[in-house]
Coordinates of C-alpha atoms in Angstrom, one line a residue:
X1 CA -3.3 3.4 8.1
X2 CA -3.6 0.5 5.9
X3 CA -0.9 -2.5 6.4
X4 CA 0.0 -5.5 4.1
X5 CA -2.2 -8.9 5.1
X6 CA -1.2 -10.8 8.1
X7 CA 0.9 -13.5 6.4
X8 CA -1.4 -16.3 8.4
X9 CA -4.7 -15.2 6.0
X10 CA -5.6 -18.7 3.9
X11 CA -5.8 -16.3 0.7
X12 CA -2.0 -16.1 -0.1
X13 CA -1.9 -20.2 -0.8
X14 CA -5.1 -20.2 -2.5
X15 CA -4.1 -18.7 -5.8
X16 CA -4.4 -19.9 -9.7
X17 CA -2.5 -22.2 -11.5
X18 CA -0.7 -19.6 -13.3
X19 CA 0.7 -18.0 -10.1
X20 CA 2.2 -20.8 -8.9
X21 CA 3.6 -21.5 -12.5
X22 CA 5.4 -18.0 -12.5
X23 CA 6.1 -18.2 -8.5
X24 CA 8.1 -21.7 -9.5
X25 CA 9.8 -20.1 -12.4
X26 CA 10.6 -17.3 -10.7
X27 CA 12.5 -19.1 -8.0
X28 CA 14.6 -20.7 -10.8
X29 CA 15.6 -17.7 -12.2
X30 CA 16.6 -16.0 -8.7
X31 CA 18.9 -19.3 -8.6
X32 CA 21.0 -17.8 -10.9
X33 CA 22.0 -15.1 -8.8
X34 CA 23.3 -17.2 -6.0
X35 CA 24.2 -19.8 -8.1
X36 CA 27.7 -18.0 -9.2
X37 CA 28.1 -16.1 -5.8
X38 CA 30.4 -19.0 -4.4
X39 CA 32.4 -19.5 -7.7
X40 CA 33.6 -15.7 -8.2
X41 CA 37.1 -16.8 -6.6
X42 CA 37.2 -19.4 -8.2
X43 CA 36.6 -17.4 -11.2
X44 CA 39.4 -15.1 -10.9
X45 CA 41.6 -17.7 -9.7
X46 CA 41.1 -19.9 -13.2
X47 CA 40.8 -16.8 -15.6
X48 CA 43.5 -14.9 -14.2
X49 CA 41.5 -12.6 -13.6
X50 CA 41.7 -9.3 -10.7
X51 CA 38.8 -8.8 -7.8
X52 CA 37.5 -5.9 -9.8
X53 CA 37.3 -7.8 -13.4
X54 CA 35.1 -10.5 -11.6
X55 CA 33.2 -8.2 -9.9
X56 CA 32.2 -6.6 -13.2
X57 CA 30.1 -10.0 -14.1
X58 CA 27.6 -8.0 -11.9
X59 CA 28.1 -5.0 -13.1
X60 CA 27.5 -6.0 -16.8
X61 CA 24.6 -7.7 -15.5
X62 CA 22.8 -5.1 -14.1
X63 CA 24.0 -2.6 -16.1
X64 CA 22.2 -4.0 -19.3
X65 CA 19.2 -5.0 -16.8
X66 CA 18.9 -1.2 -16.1
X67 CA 18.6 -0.3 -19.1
X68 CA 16.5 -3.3 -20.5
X69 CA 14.1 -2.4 -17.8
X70 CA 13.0 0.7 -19.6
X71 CA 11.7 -1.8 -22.8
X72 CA 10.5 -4.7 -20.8
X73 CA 6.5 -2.9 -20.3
X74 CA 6.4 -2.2 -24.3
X75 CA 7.8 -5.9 -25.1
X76 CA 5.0 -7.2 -23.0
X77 CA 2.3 -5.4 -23.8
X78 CA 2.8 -6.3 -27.1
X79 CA 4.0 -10.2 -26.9
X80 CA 1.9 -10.5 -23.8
X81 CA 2.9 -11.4 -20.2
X82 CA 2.8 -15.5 -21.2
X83 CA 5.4 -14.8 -24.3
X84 CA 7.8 -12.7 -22.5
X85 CA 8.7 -14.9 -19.7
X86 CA 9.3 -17.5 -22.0
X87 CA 11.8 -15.2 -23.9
X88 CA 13.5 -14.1 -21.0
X89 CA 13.6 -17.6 -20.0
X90 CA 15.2 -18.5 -23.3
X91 CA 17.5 -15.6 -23.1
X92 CA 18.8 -16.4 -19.5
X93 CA 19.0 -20.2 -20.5
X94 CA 21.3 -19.2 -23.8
X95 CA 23.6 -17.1 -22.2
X96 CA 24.1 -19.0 -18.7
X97 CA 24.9 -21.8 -21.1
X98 CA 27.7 -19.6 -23.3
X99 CA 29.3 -18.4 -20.0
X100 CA 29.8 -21.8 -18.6
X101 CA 32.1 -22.6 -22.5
X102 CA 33.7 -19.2 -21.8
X103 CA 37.2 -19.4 -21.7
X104 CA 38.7 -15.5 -20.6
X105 CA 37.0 -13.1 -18.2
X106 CA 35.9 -10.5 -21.2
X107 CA 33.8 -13.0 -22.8
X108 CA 31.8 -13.8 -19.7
X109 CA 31.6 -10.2 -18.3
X110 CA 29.8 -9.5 -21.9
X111 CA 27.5 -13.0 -21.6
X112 CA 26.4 -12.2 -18.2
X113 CA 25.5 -8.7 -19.7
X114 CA 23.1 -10.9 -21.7
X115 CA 21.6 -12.7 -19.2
X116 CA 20.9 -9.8 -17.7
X117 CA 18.9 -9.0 -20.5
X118 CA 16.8 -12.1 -19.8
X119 CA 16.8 -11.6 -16.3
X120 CA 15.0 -8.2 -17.2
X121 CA 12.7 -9.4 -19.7
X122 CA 11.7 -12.2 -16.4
X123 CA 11.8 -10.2 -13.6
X124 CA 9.7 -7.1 -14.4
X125 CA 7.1 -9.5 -16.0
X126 CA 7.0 -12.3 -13.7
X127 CA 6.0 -9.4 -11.0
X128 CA 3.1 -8.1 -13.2
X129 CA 2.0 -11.5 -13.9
X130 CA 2.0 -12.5 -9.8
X131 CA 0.0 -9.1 -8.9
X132 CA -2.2 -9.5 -12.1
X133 CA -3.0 -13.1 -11.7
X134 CA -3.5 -13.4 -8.2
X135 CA -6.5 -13.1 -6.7
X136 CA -5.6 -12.5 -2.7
X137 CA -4.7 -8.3 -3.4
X138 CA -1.3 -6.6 -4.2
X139 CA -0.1 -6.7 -0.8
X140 CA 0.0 -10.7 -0.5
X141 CA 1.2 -11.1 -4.2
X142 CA 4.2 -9.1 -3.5
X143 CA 4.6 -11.1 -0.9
X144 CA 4.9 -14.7 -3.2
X145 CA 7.0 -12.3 -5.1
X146 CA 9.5 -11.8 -3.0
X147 CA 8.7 -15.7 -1.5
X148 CA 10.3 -17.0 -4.8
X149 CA 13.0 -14.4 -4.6
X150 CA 14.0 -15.7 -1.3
X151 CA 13.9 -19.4 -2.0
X152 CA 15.8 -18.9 -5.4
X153 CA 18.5 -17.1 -3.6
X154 CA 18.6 -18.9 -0.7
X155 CA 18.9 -22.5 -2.7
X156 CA 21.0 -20.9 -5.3
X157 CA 24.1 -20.4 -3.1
X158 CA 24.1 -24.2 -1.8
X159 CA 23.9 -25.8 -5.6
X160 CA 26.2 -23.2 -6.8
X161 CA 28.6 -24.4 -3.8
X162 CA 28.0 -27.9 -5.3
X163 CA 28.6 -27.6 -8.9
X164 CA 31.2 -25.4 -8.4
X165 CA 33.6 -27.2 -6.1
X166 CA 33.5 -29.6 -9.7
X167 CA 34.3 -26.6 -11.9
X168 CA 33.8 -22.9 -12.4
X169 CA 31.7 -23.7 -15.2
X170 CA 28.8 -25.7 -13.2
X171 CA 27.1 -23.4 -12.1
X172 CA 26.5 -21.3 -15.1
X173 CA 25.2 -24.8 -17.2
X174 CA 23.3 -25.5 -13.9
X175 CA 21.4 -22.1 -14.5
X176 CA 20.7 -23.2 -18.1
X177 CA 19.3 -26.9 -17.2
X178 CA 17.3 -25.5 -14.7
X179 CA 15.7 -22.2 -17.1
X180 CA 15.0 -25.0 -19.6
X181 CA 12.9 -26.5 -16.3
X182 CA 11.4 -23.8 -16.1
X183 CA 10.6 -23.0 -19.8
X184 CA 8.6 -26.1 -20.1
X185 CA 6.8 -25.5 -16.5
X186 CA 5.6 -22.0 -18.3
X187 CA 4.3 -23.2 -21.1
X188 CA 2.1 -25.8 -19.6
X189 CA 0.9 -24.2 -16.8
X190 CA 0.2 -20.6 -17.8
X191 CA -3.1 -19.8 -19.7
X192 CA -3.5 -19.2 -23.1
X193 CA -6.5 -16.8 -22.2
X194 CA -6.4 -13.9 -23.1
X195 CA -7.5 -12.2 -20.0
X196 CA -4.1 -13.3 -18.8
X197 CA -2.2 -11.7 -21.6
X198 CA -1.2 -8.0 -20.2
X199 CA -2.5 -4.7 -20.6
X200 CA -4.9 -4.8 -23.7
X201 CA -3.3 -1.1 -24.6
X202 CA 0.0 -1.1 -25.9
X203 CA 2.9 0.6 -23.3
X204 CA 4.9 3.0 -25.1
X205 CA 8.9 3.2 -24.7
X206 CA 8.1 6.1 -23.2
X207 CA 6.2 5.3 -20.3
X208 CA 8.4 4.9 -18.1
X209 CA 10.1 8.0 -18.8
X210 CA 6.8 9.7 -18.3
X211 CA 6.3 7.8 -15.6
X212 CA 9.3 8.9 -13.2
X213 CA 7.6 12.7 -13.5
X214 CA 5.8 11.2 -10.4
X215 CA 7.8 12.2 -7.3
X216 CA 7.5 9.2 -5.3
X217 CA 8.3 6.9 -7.9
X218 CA 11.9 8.8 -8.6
X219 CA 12.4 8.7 -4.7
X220 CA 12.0 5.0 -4.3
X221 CA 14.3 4.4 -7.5
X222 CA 17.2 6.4 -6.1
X223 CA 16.7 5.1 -2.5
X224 CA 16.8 1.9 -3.7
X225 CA 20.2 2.5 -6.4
X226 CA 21.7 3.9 -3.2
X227 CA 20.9 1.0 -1.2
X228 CA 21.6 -1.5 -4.0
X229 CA 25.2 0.0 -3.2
X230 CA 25.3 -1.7 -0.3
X231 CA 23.4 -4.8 -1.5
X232 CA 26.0 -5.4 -3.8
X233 CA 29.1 -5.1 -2.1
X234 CA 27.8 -7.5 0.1
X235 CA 26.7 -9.8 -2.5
X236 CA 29.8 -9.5 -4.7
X237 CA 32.8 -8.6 -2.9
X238 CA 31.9 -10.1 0.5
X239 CA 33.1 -14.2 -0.8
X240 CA 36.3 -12.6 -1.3
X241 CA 37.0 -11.5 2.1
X242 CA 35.4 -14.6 3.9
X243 CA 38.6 -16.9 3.2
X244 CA 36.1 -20.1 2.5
X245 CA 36.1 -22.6 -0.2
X246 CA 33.0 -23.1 -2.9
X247 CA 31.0 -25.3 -0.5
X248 CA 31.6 -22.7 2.8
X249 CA 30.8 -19.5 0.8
X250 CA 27.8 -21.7 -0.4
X251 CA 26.3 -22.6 2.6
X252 CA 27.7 -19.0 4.1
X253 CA 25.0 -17.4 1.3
X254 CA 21.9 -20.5 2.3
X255 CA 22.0 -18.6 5.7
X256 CA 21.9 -15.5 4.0
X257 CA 18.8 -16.2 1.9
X258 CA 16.7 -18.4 4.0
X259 CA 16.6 -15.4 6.1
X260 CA 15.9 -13.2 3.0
X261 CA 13.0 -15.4 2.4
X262 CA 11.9 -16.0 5.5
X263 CA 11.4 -12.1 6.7
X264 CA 10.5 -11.2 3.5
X265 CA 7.1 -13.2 3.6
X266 CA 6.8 -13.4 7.3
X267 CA 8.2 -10.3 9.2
X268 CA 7.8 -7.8 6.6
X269 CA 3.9 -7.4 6.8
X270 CA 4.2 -7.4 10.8
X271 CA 7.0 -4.7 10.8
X272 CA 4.7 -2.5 8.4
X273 CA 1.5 -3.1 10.1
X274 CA 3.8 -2.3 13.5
X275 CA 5.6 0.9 12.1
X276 CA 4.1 2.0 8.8
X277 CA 6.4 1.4 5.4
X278 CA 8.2 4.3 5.3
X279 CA 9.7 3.8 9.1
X280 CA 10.1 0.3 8.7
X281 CA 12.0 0.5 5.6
X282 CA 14.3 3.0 7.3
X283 CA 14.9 1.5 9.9
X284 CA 16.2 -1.6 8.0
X285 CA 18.3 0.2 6.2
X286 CA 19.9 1.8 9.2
X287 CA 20.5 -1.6 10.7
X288 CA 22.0 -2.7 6.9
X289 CA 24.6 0.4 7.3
X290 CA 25.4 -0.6 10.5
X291 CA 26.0 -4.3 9.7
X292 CA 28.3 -3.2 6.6
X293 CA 29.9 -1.1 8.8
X294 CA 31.1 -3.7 11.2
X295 CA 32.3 -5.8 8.4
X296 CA 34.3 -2.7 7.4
X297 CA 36.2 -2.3 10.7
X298 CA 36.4 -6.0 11.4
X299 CA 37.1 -7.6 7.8
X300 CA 39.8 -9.7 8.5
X301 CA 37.5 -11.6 11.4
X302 CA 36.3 -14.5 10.0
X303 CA 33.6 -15.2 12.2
X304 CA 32.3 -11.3 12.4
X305 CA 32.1 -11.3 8.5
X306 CA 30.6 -14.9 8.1
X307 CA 27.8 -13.4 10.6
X308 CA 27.3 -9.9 9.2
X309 CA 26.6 -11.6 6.0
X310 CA 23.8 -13.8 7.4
X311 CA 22.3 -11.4 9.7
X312 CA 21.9 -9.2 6.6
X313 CA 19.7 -11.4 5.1
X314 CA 17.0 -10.8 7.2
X315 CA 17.4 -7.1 6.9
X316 CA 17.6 -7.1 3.3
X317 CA 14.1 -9.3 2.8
X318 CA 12.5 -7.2 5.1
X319 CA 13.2 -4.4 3.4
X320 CA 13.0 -5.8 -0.6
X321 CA 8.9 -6.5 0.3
X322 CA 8.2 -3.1 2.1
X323 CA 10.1 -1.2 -0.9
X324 CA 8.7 -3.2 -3.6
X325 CA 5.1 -2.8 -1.7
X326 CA 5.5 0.8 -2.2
X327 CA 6.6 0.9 -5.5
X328 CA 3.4 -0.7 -6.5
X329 CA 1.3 1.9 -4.7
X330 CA 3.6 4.8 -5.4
X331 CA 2.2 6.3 -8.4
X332 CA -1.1 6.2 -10.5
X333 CA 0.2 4.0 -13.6
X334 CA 0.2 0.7 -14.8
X335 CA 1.9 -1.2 -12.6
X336 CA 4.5 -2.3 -14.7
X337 CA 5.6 1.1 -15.9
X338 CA 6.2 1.4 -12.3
X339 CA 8.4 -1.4 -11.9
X340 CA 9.9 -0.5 -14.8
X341 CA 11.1 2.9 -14.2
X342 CA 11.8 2.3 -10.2
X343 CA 14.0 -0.7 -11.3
X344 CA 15.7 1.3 -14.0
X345 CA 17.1 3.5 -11.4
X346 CA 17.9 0.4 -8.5
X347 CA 20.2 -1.4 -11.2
X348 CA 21.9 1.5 -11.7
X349 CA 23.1 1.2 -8.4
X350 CA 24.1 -2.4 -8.9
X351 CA 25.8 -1.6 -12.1
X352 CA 28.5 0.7 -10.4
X353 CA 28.9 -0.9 -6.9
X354 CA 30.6 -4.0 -7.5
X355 CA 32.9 -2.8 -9.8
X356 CA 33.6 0.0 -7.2
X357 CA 33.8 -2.1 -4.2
X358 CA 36.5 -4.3 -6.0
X359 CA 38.7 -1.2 -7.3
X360 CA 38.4 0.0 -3.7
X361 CA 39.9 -2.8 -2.4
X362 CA 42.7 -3.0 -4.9
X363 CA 43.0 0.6 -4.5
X364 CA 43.5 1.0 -0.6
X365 CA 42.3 -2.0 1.3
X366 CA 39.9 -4.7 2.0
X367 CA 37.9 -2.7 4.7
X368 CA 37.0 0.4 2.6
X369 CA 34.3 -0.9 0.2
X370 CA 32.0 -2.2 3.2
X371 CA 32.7 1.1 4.4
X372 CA 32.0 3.2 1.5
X373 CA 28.7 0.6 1.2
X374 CA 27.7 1.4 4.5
X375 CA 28.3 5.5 3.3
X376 CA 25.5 4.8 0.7
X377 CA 22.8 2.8 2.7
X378 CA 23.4 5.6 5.7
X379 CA 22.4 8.3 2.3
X380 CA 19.5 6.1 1.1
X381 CA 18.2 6.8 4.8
X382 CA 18.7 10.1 5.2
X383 CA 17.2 10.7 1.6
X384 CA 14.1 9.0 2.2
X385 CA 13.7 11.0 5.2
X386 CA 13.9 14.2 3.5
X387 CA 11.3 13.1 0.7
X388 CA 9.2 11.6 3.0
X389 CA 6.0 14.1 2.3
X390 CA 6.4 12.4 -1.2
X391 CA 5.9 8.7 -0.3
X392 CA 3.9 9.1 2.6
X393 CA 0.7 8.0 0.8
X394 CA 2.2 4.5 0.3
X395 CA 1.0 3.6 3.9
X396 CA -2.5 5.0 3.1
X397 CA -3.1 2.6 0.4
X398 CA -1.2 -0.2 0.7
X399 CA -3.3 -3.7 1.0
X400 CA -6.3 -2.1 -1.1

């Protein structure tokens, strides 16, 4: 069985320029996701607005990201990878900056339902452009990946704390002062050349359509849209029940994703080169439905939620590398058709689970939407399990 590098190999820090151009703007735009975790509160407190109408500033988000994530491959094979990011970095930039003048909860829910169209235009590229541009392998390239993931969110949180113990609307002008960083860091540091440019053969809207006729591929997507369930609960309902101000829930979310980052480029490739992808990703999300479980039964203990939340972290980076690992190696297509269509079917996930955990809150109690989360991960499990002739083959060529 093949593993993913030992994270100690020189390689991994010894990549091009233009990696550590997108790796840097990559962390930037992760930012934004933490960045207006700590504010959602403060959000419905100021906009009058219910748990489940905030919670739908995710749901907008990922909703239009789902679906955005079906273009992103014929966008840029056509514009190129250089291009792209720098639209979806404009995109992202523009919209942040029209939430933060926003004035009622309608308008933002439908301008974070255009950063999300940024967001997908960034994300799906910025991972082609890492695995494409690096030269240490897939394996360690997923792992930077998922490094600028974890240090985006995990910084996010504490700057989002900051700005928004000033005002609601910091955060979301912090994400647009920091994409315009970004823009400019793209633009002089990634290559012109065009060996650097994408796919020389156009990617049809099609692809990844065609694309999820590969088992294995469809498997991971709905794996991780159940999952996402409970990744989202956590990430958007949890502030509510924590009973913390901007700065706690900020510094509540840095514990969260330091430890993201930290197993997600560290103990990730030691859990699959211990256990294989396939039982190391289930067994982290077994430990995830656990966790969410607890918080269901003891919600209204401050300290057992404030820890939950942290200890999730590591479970959750652990699991994002050895999932995204096998998404790359899943099927035989271009790798970001394959990114494409798996991440098509995660935001689904997304999409529905906020807005679910807060109407299932508002609808019986605080306790039942960890619960119900914890339902989904424990069916993500289970799942995988049953389709595991499928995805097998991930641990056979994973690292080549």
């Amino acid at each position: 069985m093949s593993s993913l590098p030992e994270q100690g190999s020189s390689s991994l820090l010894k990549q091009p320029r233009a990696v550590w151009a997108v790796f840097f703007a990559g962390i930037i735009a992760f930012m934004g996701l933490g960045l207006v975790d700590p504010i959602l509160p403060a959000i419905a407190k100021k906009l009058d607005a219910s748990q489940s109408q905030v919670t739908l500033l995710f749901t907008s988000y990922n909703a239009v990201m789902a679906v955005a994530m079906l273009i992103t491959g014929a966008i840029s094979s056509r514009l190129g990878i250089k291009w792209t990011l720098l639209l979806g970095i404009l995109v992202i930039a523009l919209f942040s900056a029209l939430g933060g003048f926003s004035n009622s909860i309608g308008a933002l829910i439908t301008l974070r339902g255009g950063w999300g169209l940024g967001n997908a235009l960034f994300v799906a590229t910025a991972l082609t452009a890492i695995v494409t541009l690096s030269n240490s392998g897939t394996a360690q390239a997923i792992i930077l990946y998922e490094a600028a993931i974890g240090l985006g969110i995990s910084v996010g949180p504490l700057l989002g704390g900051w700005l928004g113990a000033i005002s609601w609307r910091g955060p979301f002008l912090g994400v647009a002062g920091l994409m315009v960083v970004a823009f400019f860091s793209t633009v002089f540091l990634l290559p012109k050349a065009k060996k650097h440019e994408g796919p020389k053969k156009s990617i049809s809207l099609s692809a990844p359509f065609k694309a999820l006729k590969h088992r294995s591929l469809v498997v991971f997507g709905l794996t991780a849209a159940l999952y996402n369930f409970g990744f989202f609960t956590l990430l958007a309902y949890a502030p509510f029940v924590l009973g913390l101000d901007e700065h706690g829930l900020g510094f509540v979310f840095l514990g969260w994703g330091i430890l993201l980052a930290v197993t997600s480029v560290f103990m990730a490739p030691k859990l699959q080169k211990a256990m294989g992808t396939i039982k190391a990703m289930s067994l982290m999300l077994a430990l995830f439905a656990v966790v969410l479980l607890i918080m269901g039964i003891w919600t209204q203990t401050q300290w057992v939620t404030i820890t939950c939340v942290i200890v999730a972290g590591a479970l959750l980076g652990n699991n994002n590398t050895l999932i995204t690992t096998a998404v790359m190696n899943a099927a035989p297509v271009e790798r970001s058709t394959a990114s494409a269509a798996y991440s098509f079917l995660r935001f689904i996930g997304g999409a529905v689970a906020p807005y679910l955990a807060g109407k299932l809150a508002e609808w019986y109690n605080p306790h039942i939407p960890f619960i119900v989360g914890a339902a989904f991960v424990f069916v993500s499990v289970v799942f995988i399990g049953m389709n595991h002739r499928h995805v097998k083959h991930v641990d056979h060529v994973a690292g080549h």
